[in-house]
mmCIF file of C-alpha atoms in Angstrom:
data_model
loop_
_atom_site.group_PDB
_atom_site.id
_atom_site.type_symbol
_atom_site.label_atom_id
_atom_site.label_comp_id
_atom_site.label_asym_id
_atom_site.label_seq_id
_atom_site.Cartn_x
_atom_site.Cartn_y
_atom_site.Cartn_z
ATOM 1 C CA MET A 1 3.545 19.729 -15.827
ATOM 2 C CA THR A 2 1.550 20.705 -12.492
ATOM 3 C CA PRO A 3 0.980 16.231 -11.788
ATOM 4 C CA ARG A 4 -0.961 17.426 -7.986
ATOM 5 C CA ARG A 5 -2.859 20.157 -6.824
ATOM 6 C CA GLN A 6 -3.813 21.306 -3.322
ATOM 7 C CA SER A 7 -7.679 20.880 -3.861
ATOM 8 C CA GLY A 8 -9.186 22.557 -0.989
ATOM 9 C CA ARG A 9 -11.852 20.558 -0.428
ATOM 10 C CA ALA A 10 -11.437 19.481 3.180
ATOM 11 C CA PRO A 11 -10.820 22.122 5.915
ATOM 12 C CA VAL A 12 -7.850 20.234 7.139
ATOM 13 C CA THR A 13 -5.452 22.692 7.632
ATOM 14 C CA SER A 14 -3.375 22.678 10.614
ATOM 15 C CA PRO A 15 -1.774 19.961 12.327
ATOM 16 C CA ALA A 16 -4.270 19.354 14.878
ATOM 17 C CA ALA A 17 -7.233 19.416 12.249
ATOM 18 C CA ALA A 18 -5.458 16.662 10.562
ATOM 19 C CA THR A 19 -4.563 14.500 13.666
ATOM 20 C CA VAL A 20 -8.933 15.190 14.487
ATOM 21 C CA PHE A 21 -9.501 13.857 10.827
ATOM 22 C CA THR A 22 -6.966 10.985 11.205
ATOM 23 C CA THR A 23 -8.466 10.014 14.710
ATOM 24 C CA VAL A 24 -11.842 9.566 13.848
ATOM 25 C CA LEU A 25 -11.047 8.650 10.250
ATOM 26 C CA THR A 26 -8.999 5.056 11.607
ATOM 27 C CA GLN A 27 -11.049 4.608 15.028
ATOM 28 C CA GLY A 28 -14.493 6.664 14.813
ATOM 29 C CA PRO A 29 -16.855 6.873 16.453
ATOM 30 C CA VAL A 30 -15.117 8.385 18.789
ATOM 31 C CA SER A 31 -15.960 11.697 21.471
ATOM 32 C CA ARG A 32 -14.345 14.570 21.584
ATOM 33 C CA VAL A 33 -12.839 13.850 25.254
ATOM 34 C CA ASP A 34 -11.582 10.655 23.923
ATOM 35 C CA VAL A 35 -9.945 12.386 20.911
ATOM 36 C CA ALA A 36 -8.055 14.657 23.411
ATOM 37 C CA ARG A 37 -7.048 11.765 25.489
ATOM 38 C CA ARG A 38 -5.615 9.680 22.610
ATOM 39 C CA THR A 39 -3.907 12.351 20.912
ATOM 40 C CA GLY A 40 -2.632 14.385 23.412
ATOM 41 C CA LEU A 41 -4.690 17.692 22.258
ATOM 42 C CA SER A 42 -6.719 19.844 24.561
ATOM 43 C CA SER A 43 -10.185 19.634 24.740
ATOM 44 C CA ALA A 44 -10.358 23.447 23.105
ATOM 45 C CA ALA A 45 -8.253 22.198 20.390
ATOM 46 C CA VAL A 46 -10.050 19.257 19.396
ATOM 47 C CA THR A 47 -13.502 20.955 19.183
ATOM 48 C CA LYS A 48 -11.874 23.964 16.828
ATOM 49 C CA ALA A 49 -10.153 21.604 14.921
ATOM 50 C CA SER A 50 -13.559 19.608 14.314
ATOM 51 C CA ARG A 51 -15.932 22.396 14.197
ATOM 52 C CA PRO A 52 -14.870 22.937 10.281
ATOM 53 C CA LEU A 53 -14.666 19.450 9.328
ATOM 54 C CA ILE A 54 -18.598 19.044 10.722
ATOM 55 C CA GLU A 55 -19.445 22.337 8.772
ATOM 56 C CA ALA A 56 -18.369 20.590 5.393
ATOM 57 C CA GLY A 57 -19.695 17.646 5.896
ATOM 58 C CA TYR A 58 -16.532 15.465 6.429
ATOM 59 C CA LEU A 59 -17.376 14.560 10.263
ATOM 60 C CA VAL A 60 -20.635 14.129 11.734
ATOM 61 C CA GLU A 61 -21.891 14.298 15.316
ATOM 62 C CA MET A 62 -23.786 11.071 16.251
ATOM 63 C CA ASP A 63 -26.399 10.837 18.578
ATOM 64 C CA SER A 64 -25.427 11.624 22.100
ATOM 65 C CA ALA A 65 -24.402 8.810 24.471
ATOM 66 C CA GLN A 66 -23.607 8.736 27.898
ATOM 67 C CA GLY A 67 -20.913 9.650 28.829
ATOM 68 C CA GLY A 68 -18.164 10.040 31.736
ATOM 69 C CA VAL A 69 -19.002 11.087 34.797
ATOM 70 C CA GLY A 70 -22.729 11.220 33.850
ATOM 71 C CA ARG A 71 -22.529 14.018 31.470
ATOM 72 C CA PRO A 72 -23.603 13.164 27.660
ATOM 73 C CA ALA A 73 -21.528 12.807 24.939
ATOM 74 C CA SER A 74 -21.705 13.169 21.277
ATOM 75 C CA PRO A 75 -19.542 10.994 19.386
ATOM 76 C CA LEU A 76 -17.641 11.838 15.992
ATOM 77 C CA ASP A 77 -17.839 10.051 13.036
ATOM 78 C CA LEU A 78 -17.056 10.132 9.257
ATOM 79 C CA ARG A 79 -19.721 10.349 6.863
ATOM 80 C CA THR A 80 -18.358 7.924 4.443
ATOM 81 C CA ASP A 81 -19.956 8.614 1.363
ATOM 82 C CA ARG A 82 -19.065 12.962 1.688
ATOM 83 C CA GLU A 83 -16.109 12.069 -0.905
ATOM 84 C CA PHE A 84 -15.289 9.468 -2.993
ATOM 85 C CA PHE A 85 -11.773 7.850 -4.181
ATOM 86 C CA LEU A 86 -10.050 6.014 -7.144
ATOM 87 C CA GLY A 87 -7.361 3.657 -6.616
ATOM 88 C CA VAL A 88 -5.367 2.084 -9.747
ATOM 89 C CA LYS A 89 -2.635 -0.130 -9.367
ATOM 90 C CA ILE A 90 -0.144 -0.750 -12.504
ATOM 91 C CA THR A 91 1.332 -4.142 -12.494
ATOM 92 C CA ASP A 92 3.472 -5.402 -15.657
ATOM 93 C CA ARG A 93 0.086 -7.014 -16.897
ATOM 94 C CA GLU A 94 -3.091 -5.873 -15.878
ATOM 95 C CA LEU A 95 -4.580 -2.457 -14.020
ATOM 96 C CA ILE A 96 -6.469 -2.888 -10.564
ATOM 97 C CA GLY A 97 -9.178 -0.319 -10.272
ATOM 98 C CA VAL A 98 -11.277 0.803 -7.358
ATOM 99 C CA VAL A 99 -13.748 3.431 -6.298
ATOM 100 C CA THR A 100 -13.838 3.377 -2.153
ATOM 101 C CA ASP A 101 -15.608 5.543 0.110
ATOM 102 C CA LEU A 102 -13.548 7.799 2.562
ATOM 103 C CA ARG A 103 -12.459 4.867 4.850
ATOM 104 C CA SER A 104 -11.130 3.350 1.632
ATOM 105 C CA GLN A 105 -13.906 0.363 1.835
ATOM 106 C CA ILE A 106 -14.045 -0.751 -1.826
ATOM 107 C CA LEU A 107 -17.514 -0.187 -3.412
ATOM 108 C CA VAL A 108 -16.442 -0.842 -7.343
ATOM 109 C CA THR A 109 -13.840 -3.003 -8.495
ATOM 110 C CA LYS A 110 -12.368 -3.783 -12.286
ATOM 111 C CA PHE A 111 -9.731 -5.674 -13.553
ATOM 112 C CA HIS A 112 -8.230 -4.331 -17.240
ATOM 113 C CA GLN A 113 -5.256 -6.298 -19.429
ATOM 114 C CA LEU A 114 -2.677 -4.244 -20.618
ATOM 115 C CA PRO A 115 -1.871 -4.798 -24.168
ATOM 116 C CA SER A 116 1.374 -3.473 -23.587
ATOM 117 C CA ARG A 117 3.833 -1.834 -20.598
ATOM 118 C CA LYS A 118 5.111 1.000 -23.189
ATOM 119 C CA VAL A 119 4.512 4.706 -21.282
ATOM 120 C CA ASP A 120 2.043 5.449 -23.478
ATOM 121 C CA ALA A 121 -0.003 2.084 -23.720
ATOM 122 C CA VAL A 122 -0.164 2.179 -19.817
ATOM 123 C CA VAL A 123 -1.454 6.025 -19.712
ATOM 124 C CA ASP A 124 -4.014 5.495 -22.301
ATOM 125 C CA GLY A 125 -5.771 2.255 -20.003
ATOM 126 C CA VAL A 126 -5.246 4.109 -16.495
ATOM 127 C CA SER A 127 -7.806 6.841 -18.214
ATOM 128 C CA GLU A 128 -9.805 4.932 -19.459
ATOM 129 C CA MET A 129 -9.935 2.711 -16.246
ATOM 130 C CA VAL A 130 -10.786 6.303 -14.540
ATOM 131 C CA THR A 131 -13.499 7.098 -16.789
ATOM 132 C CA GLU A 132 -14.926 3.420 -16.495
ATOM 133 C CA LEU A 133 -15.065 3.744 -12.800
ATOM 134 C CA LEU A 134 -16.263 7.105 -12.552
ATOM 135 C CA ALA A 135 -19.260 6.137 -15.092
ATOM 136 C CA GLU A 136 -20.550 3.573 -12.365
ATOM 137 C CA SER A 137 -22.629 6.281 -10.559
ATOM 138 C CA LYS A 138 -23.561 9.872 -10.919
ATOM 139 C CA ALA A 139 -22.294 10.262 -7.396
ATOM 140 C CA TYR A 140 -18.725 8.878 -7.919
ATOM 141 C CA LYS A 141 -18.643 11.688 -10.819
ATOM 142 C CA GLN A 142 -19.788 14.762 -8.360
ATOM 143 C CA ARG A 143 -17.866 13.695 -5.468
ATOM 144 C CA THR A 144 -14.626 12.494 -6.682
ATOM 145 C CA HIS A 145 -11.410 14.506 -6.720
ATOM 146 C CA CYS A 146 -8.868 12.683 -6.140
ATOM 147 C CA VAL A 147 -6.940 9.711 -7.796
ATOM 148 C CA GLY A 148 -4.228 7.330 -6.443
ATOM 149 C CA VAL A 149 -1.651 5.576 -9.048
ATOM 150 C CA THR A 150 0.628 3.093 -7.886
ATOM 151 C CA VAL A 151 3.498 1.207 -9.475
ATOM 152 C CA ALA A 152 6.338 -1.251 -8.083
ATOM 153 C CA GLY A 153 9.681 0.545 -8.143
ATOM 154 C CA ASP A 154 11.365 3.372 -7.415
ATOM 155 C CA VAL A 155 8.991 6.416 -7.229
ATOM 156 C CA ASP A 156 9.113 9.999 -6.039
ATOM 157 C CA ARG A 157 5.522 10.742 -5.201
ATOM 158 C CA GLU A 158 6.378 14.677 -4.978
ATOM 159 C CA SER A 159 7.051 15.286 -8.488
ATOM 160 C CA GLY A 160 4.806 12.210 -10.052
ATOM 161 C CA PHE A 161 8.111 10.440 -11.324
ATOM 162 C CA VAL A 162 8.387 6.870 -11.508
ATOM 163 C CA ARG A 163 12.170 6.650 -11.711
ATOM 164 C CA TYR A 164 12.972 3.003 -11.922
ATOM 165 C CA SER A 165 10.271 0.163 -12.145
ATOM 166 C CA PRO A 166 12.057 -3.251 -12.824
ATOM 167 C CA PHE A 167 8.601 -4.632 -13.601
ATOM 168 C CA LEU A 168 7.488 -2.343 -16.681
ATOM 169 C CA HIS A 169 11.396 -1.469 -17.387
ATOM 170 C CA TRP A 170 10.785 1.948 -16.972
ATOM 171 C CA ARG A 171 13.104 4.678 -16.251
ATOM 172 C CA ASP A 172 12.439 8.590 -15.317
ATOM 173 C CA VAL A 173 8.664 8.636 -16.474
ATOM 174 C CA PRO A 174 6.602 11.562 -15.544
ATOM 175 C CA LEU A 175 3.672 9.125 -14.704
ATOM 176 C CA ALA A 176 1.508 11.848 -12.961
ATOM 177 C CA GLY A 177 1.993 14.544 -14.936
ATOM 178 C CA LEU A 178 0.989 12.573 -18.036
ATOM 179 C CA LEU A 179 -1.832 11.244 -16.452
ATOM 180 C CA ALA A 180 -3.076 14.793 -15.680
ATOM 181 C CA GLU A 181 -2.690 16.032 -19.060
ATOM 182 C CA LYS A 182 -4.592 12.686 -20.289
ATOM 183 C CA ILE A 183 -7.658 12.460 -17.890
ATOM 184 C CA ASN A 184 -8.133 16.291 -16.659
ATOM 185 C CA THR A 185 -9.523 17.532 -20.247
ATOM 186 C CA GLY A 186 -12.900 19.103 -20.301
ATOM 187 C CA LYS A 187 -14.913 19.424 -17.280
ATOM 188 C CA THR A 188 -12.378 16.968 -15.417
ATOM 189 C CA ASP A 189 -10.191 18.009 -12.911
ATOM 190 C CA LEU A 190 -8.643 15.168 -10.585
ATOM 191 C CA GLU A 191 -5.900 15.411 -8.528
ATOM 192 C CA ILE A 192 -3.648 12.643 -9.563
ATOM 193 C CA THR A 193 -0.942 11.173 -7.011
ATOM 194 C CA VAL A 194 1.320 8.443 -7.906
ATOM 195 C CA ASP A 195 3.542 6.228 -5.268
ATOM 196 C CA ASN A 196 5.046 3.414 -4.432
ATOM 197 C CA ASP A 197 2.829 0.343 -4.188
ATOM 198 C CA VAL A 198 4.370 -1.386 -1.392
ATOM 199 C CA LYS A 199 3.802 2.155 0.599
ATOM 200 C CA ALA A 200 0.459 2.711 -0.532
ATOM 201 C CA ILE A 201 -0.847 -0.768 0.978
ATOM 202 C CA THR A 202 1.306 0.153 3.791
ATOM 203 C CA VAL A 203 -0.707 3.040 4.629
ATOM 204 C CA ALA A 204 -4.126 1.428 4.443
ATOM 205 C CA GLU A 205 -2.875 -0.833 6.883
ATOM 206 C CA ARG A 206 -1.470 1.369 9.295
ATOM 207 C CA TRP A 207 -5.369 2.945 9.047
ATOM 208 C CA PHE A 208 -7.668 0.137 8.611
ATOM 209 C CA GLY A 209 -5.338 -2.992 8.856
ATOM 210 C CA ASN A 210 -3.136 -5.240 10.977
ATOM 211 C CA GLY A 211 -1.140 -2.020 11.859
ATOM 212 C CA VAL A 212 -3.565 0.042 13.361
ATOM 213 C CA GLY A 213 -2.737 0.346 17.346
ATOM 214 C CA ALA A 214 0.567 0.166 16.280
ATOM 215 C CA ASP A 215 3.256 2.918 16.246
ATOM 216 C CA SER A 216 6.125 0.712 14.496
ATOM 217 C CA PHE A 217 5.424 -2.293 11.875
ATOM 218 C CA ALA A 218 7.054 -3.502 9.016
ATOM 219 C CA LEU A 219 4.502 -4.407 5.876
ATOM 220 C CA VAL A 220 6.598 -7.195 3.723
ATOM 221 C CA THR A 221 5.277 -8.271 0.527
ATOM 222 C CA LEU A 222 6.471 -11.649 -1.066
ATOM 223 C CA GLY A 223 6.027 -11.909 -4.831
ATOM 224 C CA THR A 224 7.139 -10.914 -8.281
ATOM 225 C CA GLY A 225 8.808 -8.351 -5.906
ATOM 226 C CA ILE A 226 10.132 -8.584 -2.352
ATOM 227 C CA GLY A 227 8.952 -4.756 -1.020
ATOM 228 C CA CYS A 228 8.747 -3.391 2.662
ATOM 229 C CA GLY A 229 6.605 -0.302 4.164
ATOM 230 C CA LEU A 230 7.537 0.594 7.008
ATOM 231 C CA VAL A 231 5.868 2.645 10.108
ATOM 232 C CA VAL A 232 7.994 4.461 12.583
ATOM 233 C CA ASN A 233 6.345 6.497 15.521
ATOM 234 C CA GLY A 234 3.164 6.601 13.647
ATOM 235 C CA GLY A 235 4.647 7.780 9.888
ATOM 236 C CA VAL A 236 5.015 5.811 7.030
ATOM 237 C CA VAL A 237 8.588 6.390 6.415
ATOM 238 C CA THR A 238 9.308 7.879 2.801
ATOM 239 C CA GLY A 239 13.489 8.281 2.709
ATOM 240 C CA SER A 240 14.938 11.572 2.215
ATOM 241 C CA HIS A 241 15.211 10.481 -1.430
ATOM 242 C CA GLY A 242 11.973 8.585 -1.508
ATOM 243 C CA VAL A 243 12.891 5.271 -1.363
ATOM 244 C CA ALA A 244 12.794 3.517 2.368
ATOM 245 C CA GLY A 245 12.429 -0.097 3.715
ATOM 246 C CA GLU A 246 13.874 -1.977 0.430
ATOM 247 C CA ILE A 247 14.383 -5.107 2.013
ATOM 248 C CA GLY A 248 13.905 -7.152 -1.546
ATOM 249 C CA HIS A 249 17.682 -5.561 -1.898
ATOM 250 C CA ILE A 250 19.407 -6.468 1.059
ATOM 251 C CA PRO A 251 22.306 -9.018 0.623
ATOM 252 C CA VAL A 252 22.016 -11.794 2.480
ATOM 253 C CA PHE A 253 24.013 -14.633 0.137
ATOM 254 C CA GLY A 254 27.433 -13.402 -0.554
ATOM 255 C CA ASP A 255 27.599 -15.683 -2.989
ATOM 256 C CA GLY A 256 24.395 -14.902 -4.601
ATOM 257 C CA PRO A 257 22.793 -14.361 -7.690
ATOM 258 C CA LEU A 258 22.839 -10.830 -10.016
ATOM 259 C CA CYS A 259 19.755 -9.351 -8.854
ATOM 260 C CA HIS A 260 17.982 -6.702 -11.236
ATOM 261 C CA CYS A 261 19.312 -3.551 -9.142
ATOM 262 C CA GLY A 262 22.783 -4.648 -10.263
ATOM 263 C CA ALA A 263 24.132 -5.878 -6.964
ATOM 264 C CA THR A 264 24.289 -10.134 -6.324
ATOM 265 C CA GLY A 265 22.656 -12.252 -3.373
ATOM 266 C CA CYS A 266 19.821 -9.452 -2.813
ATOM 267 C CA VAL A 267 16.470 -11.330 -0.566
ATOM 268 C CA GLU A 268 14.683 -10.455 -4.465
ATOM 269 C CA ALA A 269 17.443 -12.373 -6.451
ATOM 270 C CA ILE A 270 16.893 -15.342 -4.501
ATOM 271 C CA ALA A 271 13.135 -15.513 -3.265
ATOM 272 C CA SER A 272 10.806 -13.550 -5.596
ATOM 273 C CA THR A 273 8.901 -15.580 -7.616
ATOM 274 C CA ASP A 274 10.484 -15.235 -10.659
ATOM 275 C CA ALA A 275 13.967 -16.281 -8.941
ATOM 276 C CA ILE A 276 12.146 -19.010 -6.849
ATOM 277 C CA VAL A 277 10.982 -20.184 -10.737
ATOM 278 C CA ALA A 278 14.890 -19.652 -12.548
ATOM 279 C CA GLN A 279 16.120 -21.582 -9.557
ATOM 280 C CA ALA A 280 13.949 -24.653 -9.671
ATOM 281 C CA ARG A 281 14.560 -24.699 -13.622
ATOM 282 C CA THR A 282 17.977 -24.970 -13.257
ATOM 283 C CA ALA A 283 17.872 -27.595 -10.703
ATOM 284 C CA THR A 284 15.675 -29.776 -12.542
ATOM 285 C CA GLY A 285 16.776 -29.378 -15.826
ATOM 286 C CA GLU A 286 13.120 -28.762 -17.181
ATOM 287 C CA PRO A 287 13.223 -25.102 -18.654
ATOM 288 C CA GLY A 288 9.445 -24.943 -18.807
ATOM 289 C CA LEU A 289 8.953 -25.303 -15.245
ATOM 290 C CA THR A 290 5.531 -22.484 -14.104
ATOM 291 C CA MET A 291 5.568 -21.429 -10.487
ATOM 292 C CA GLU A 292 2.405 -23.556 -10.045
ATOM 293 C CA GLU A 293 4.357 -26.528 -11.199
ATOM 294 C CA VAL A 294 7.598 -25.454 -8.872
ATOM 295 C CA ILE A 295 5.429 -25.247 -5.913
ATOM 296 C CA THR A 296 3.306 -28.823 -6.379
ATOM 297 C CA GLY A 297 6.312 -30.739 -6.841
ATOM 298 C CA ALA A 298 7.598 -29.075 -3.436
ATOM 299 C CA ARG A 299 4.511 -30.324 -1.740
ATOM 300 C CA LEU A 300 4.824 -33.792 -3.781
ATOM 301 C CA GLY A 301 8.094 -34.094 -2.273
ATOM 302 C CA ASP A 302 10.876 -33.299 -4.836
ATOM 303 C CA ALA A 303 14.077 -33.154 -2.882
ATOM 304 C CA ALA A 304 15.772 -30.031 -5.026
ATOM 305 C CA LEU A 305 12.254 -27.938 -5.517
ATOM 306 C CA ARG A 306 12.341 -28.203 -1.500
ATOM 307 C CA ARG A 307 15.934 -27.113 -1.217
ATOM 308 C CA VAL A 308 15.252 -24.074 -3.575
ATOM 309 C CA PHE A 309 12.474 -23.026 -1.377
ATOM 310 C CA ALA A 310 14.719 -23.521 1.610
ATOM 311 C CA ARG A 311 17.107 -21.121 0.139
ATOM 312 C CA ALA A 312 14.562 -18.761 -0.127
ATOM 313 C CA GLY A 313 12.941 -18.728 3.238
ATOM 314 C CA VAL A 314 16.547 -18.266 4.535
ATOM 315 C CA ALA A 315 17.008 -15.258 2.706
ATOM 316 C CA ILE A 316 13.680 -14.300 3.595
ATOM 317 C CA GLY A 317 14.581 -14.845 6.877
ATOM 318 C CA ARG A 318 17.843 -12.549 7.000
ATOM 319 C CA GLY A 319 16.177 -10.007 5.537
ATOM 320 C CA LEU A 320 13.611 -9.501 8.143
ATOM 321 C CA ALA A 321 15.662 -9.856 11.063
ATOM 322 C CA SER A 322 18.109 -7.425 9.450
ATOM 323 C CA MET A 323 15.194 -5.118 9.326
ATOM 324 C CA ALA A 324 14.121 -5.849 12.646
ATOM 325 C CA ASN A 325 17.475 -5.084 14.031
ATOM 326 C CA LEU A 326 17.508 -1.872 12.724
ATOM 327 C CA VAL A 327 14.164 -0.667 13.243
ATOM 328 C CA GLY A 328 12.730 -2.438 16.087
ATOM 329 C CA PRO A 329 8.875 -3.101 14.634
ATOM 330 C CA GLU A 330 6.338 -4.039 17.033
ATOM 331 C CA ARG A 331 4.983 -5.850 14.067
ATOM 332 C CA ILE A 332 6.356 -7.595 10.741
ATOM 333 C CA ILE A 333 2.735 -8.240 8.616
ATOM 334 C CA VAL A 334 3.877 -10.753 5.622
ATOM 335 C CA SER A 335 1.806 -10.702 2.747
ATOM 336 C CA GLY A 336 1.328 -10.934 -1.165
ATOM 337 C CA GLU A 337 0.743 -13.405 -3.557
ATOM 338 C CA GLY A 338 3.961 -15.284 -2.369
ATOM 339 C CA LEU A 339 1.803 -16.412 0.411
ATOM 340 C CA ASP A 340 0.189 -19.473 -1.952
ATOM 341 C CA ALA A 341 3.841 -20.925 -1.216
ATOM 342 C CA TYR A 342 4.465 -19.644 2.545
ATOM 343 C CA ASP A 343 4.184 -23.444 4.421
ATOM 344 C CA LEU A 344 7.181 -24.636 1.929
ATOM 345 C CA PHE A 345 9.388 -22.136 3.452
ATOM 346 C CA ALA A 346 7.492 -20.865 6.803
ATOM 347 C CA ASP A 347 10.391 -23.269 9.170
ATOM 348 C CA GLU A 348 13.104 -21.371 7.267
ATOM 349 C CA ILE A 349 11.919 -17.875 7.972
ATOM 350 C CA ARG A 350 10.680 -18.339 11.262
ATOM 351 C CA GLU A 351 14.327 -20.558 12.523
ATOM 352 C CA THR A 352 16.624 -17.765 10.635
ATOM 353 C CA PHE A 353 14.740 -15.000 11.610
ATOM 354 C CA ALA A 354 15.018 -15.778 15.324
ATOM 355 C CA THR A 355 18.437 -16.498 14.992
ATOM 356 C CA GLN A 356 19.470 -13.826 13.173
ATOM 357 C CA ALA A 357 17.564 -10.764 14.951
ATOM 358 C CA PHE A 358 19.012 -9.954 18.079
ATOM 359 C CA GLY A 359 18.148 -9.833 21.512
ATOM 360 C CA ALA A 360 14.376 -8.881 22.105
ATOM 361 C CA ALA A 361 14.179 -7.913 18.513
ATOM 362 C CA ALA A 362 13.601 -11.927 17.967
ATOM 363 C CA HIS A 363 10.327 -11.356 19.789
ATOM 364 C CA CYS A 364 8.808 -9.218 17.365
ATOM 365 C CA GLU A 365 5.129 -10.895 15.903
ATOM 366 C CA LEU A 366 5.421 -12.206 12.628
ATOM 367 C CA ILE A 367 1.805 -11.776 11.170
ATOM 368 C CA LEU A 368 0.750 -13.825 7.872
ATOM 369 C CA ARG A 369 -1.995 -11.231 5.788
ATOM 370 C CA PRO A 370 -3.786 -12.107 2.631
ATOM 371 C CA LEU A 371 -3.575 -9.891 0.103
ATOM 372 C CA PRO A 372 -5.817 -9.853 -2.662
ATOM 373 C CA PHE A 373 -4.921 -8.163 -6.057
ATOM 374 C CA GLU A 374 -7.917 -5.575 -5.091
ATOM 375 C CA GLU A 375 -6.026 -4.521 -1.794
ATOM 376 C CA TRP A 376 -3.303 -3.291 -4.102
ATOM 377 C CA ALA A 377 -5.824 -0.760 -5.654
ATOM 378 C CA ARG A 378 -7.259 -0.053 -2.021
ATOM 379 C CA GLY A 379 -3.817 1.201 -1.027
ATOM 380 C CA ALA A 380 -3.882 3.292 -4.066
ATOM 381 C CA ALA A 381 -7.355 4.730 -3.036
ATOM 382 C CA ALA A 382 -6.048 5.184 0.625
ATOM 383 C CA ILE A 383 -2.981 7.568 -0.894
ATOM 384 C CA ALA A 384 -5.765 9.444 -2.763
ATOM 385 C CA VAL A 385 -7.583 9.960 0.812
ATOM 386 C CA GLN A 386 -4.186 11.453 2.469
ATOM 387 C CA THR A 387 -4.344 14.313 -0.142
ATOM 388 C CA LEU A 388 -6.896 15.665 1.973
ATOM 389 C CA PHE A 389 -4.322 16.711 4.822
ATOM 390 C CA ILE A 390 -1.359 16.421 3.385
ATOM 391 C CA SER A 391 0.037 20.010 2.488
#
């Protein structure tokens, strides 16, 4: 199977072209002079790199504005409707799909329930989602060439294999190839890219969110799992084996519970949604408690439930501090559905982080970032945009 192909649409064929394209993508409209100043490229290199992008309709020269030293400047900006992108986020219960423009602005959102976690059912569901999204507009059918699909777990983007997804109970699934075979029938010829969901969100955050302007930052997601995406020296860290930033599997309690990964005392085994619910049920002797009931009880002052959240906060704080000590990011963005309960362990997170972070690492800014579910699919679309300039 060949899960990915080079489309050859956007003439982003050199590092200079990729630099110019991403600068305009994230900071436009911007003049060539400013592109040169911000990137270190020469003015001639910027002009050479931008010309084919303008000719292909990806960049556009805006009306001249008065530039420096009395000379007019024609800022470069993105033609956002030059191409559209699909993003699909796979969860253990549903699919979230979006159509976005070239700046990953969401134009259409759809939610589909999954009847099963089995591979065939998910592949069929993603294929149906893609068909429905494209049917929303004739322009989408004509100008959509890339689909990004994301899933939690260990994903090898280059091969399109999901090596391990704990929530789907998958191992070694050639997802990109299966999707390409299912979707690309008849005249359809879409490039399928599969990646880890948190890494994809990190790409979107780097380009369009709280990561803009930061040379290094971390995005930590709290929820069913504890995920982390890292940007260092302006690039998303993928790891030599496709695994990096797994803060959820840092051991923080020697006597902690067994994690699904096989280790003990991991952050995720103590502070994920499922782990908090399990500990709350044990602490109260009520086996039917839901997360909503656990949160409500803790806010009403139930001491046992508050201790569960406090321990989770300590685990998260230790994980954040370990990551800050190793990587030294400028800021840490904390997001995910787990933010719904943030008030119940915020003090423990911040106090533990301040205590465990070494020296100046404790000054790392912590930013709370709400993450609606459709933002996960937007991240998937962002990795589809990436295919324009990743060889």
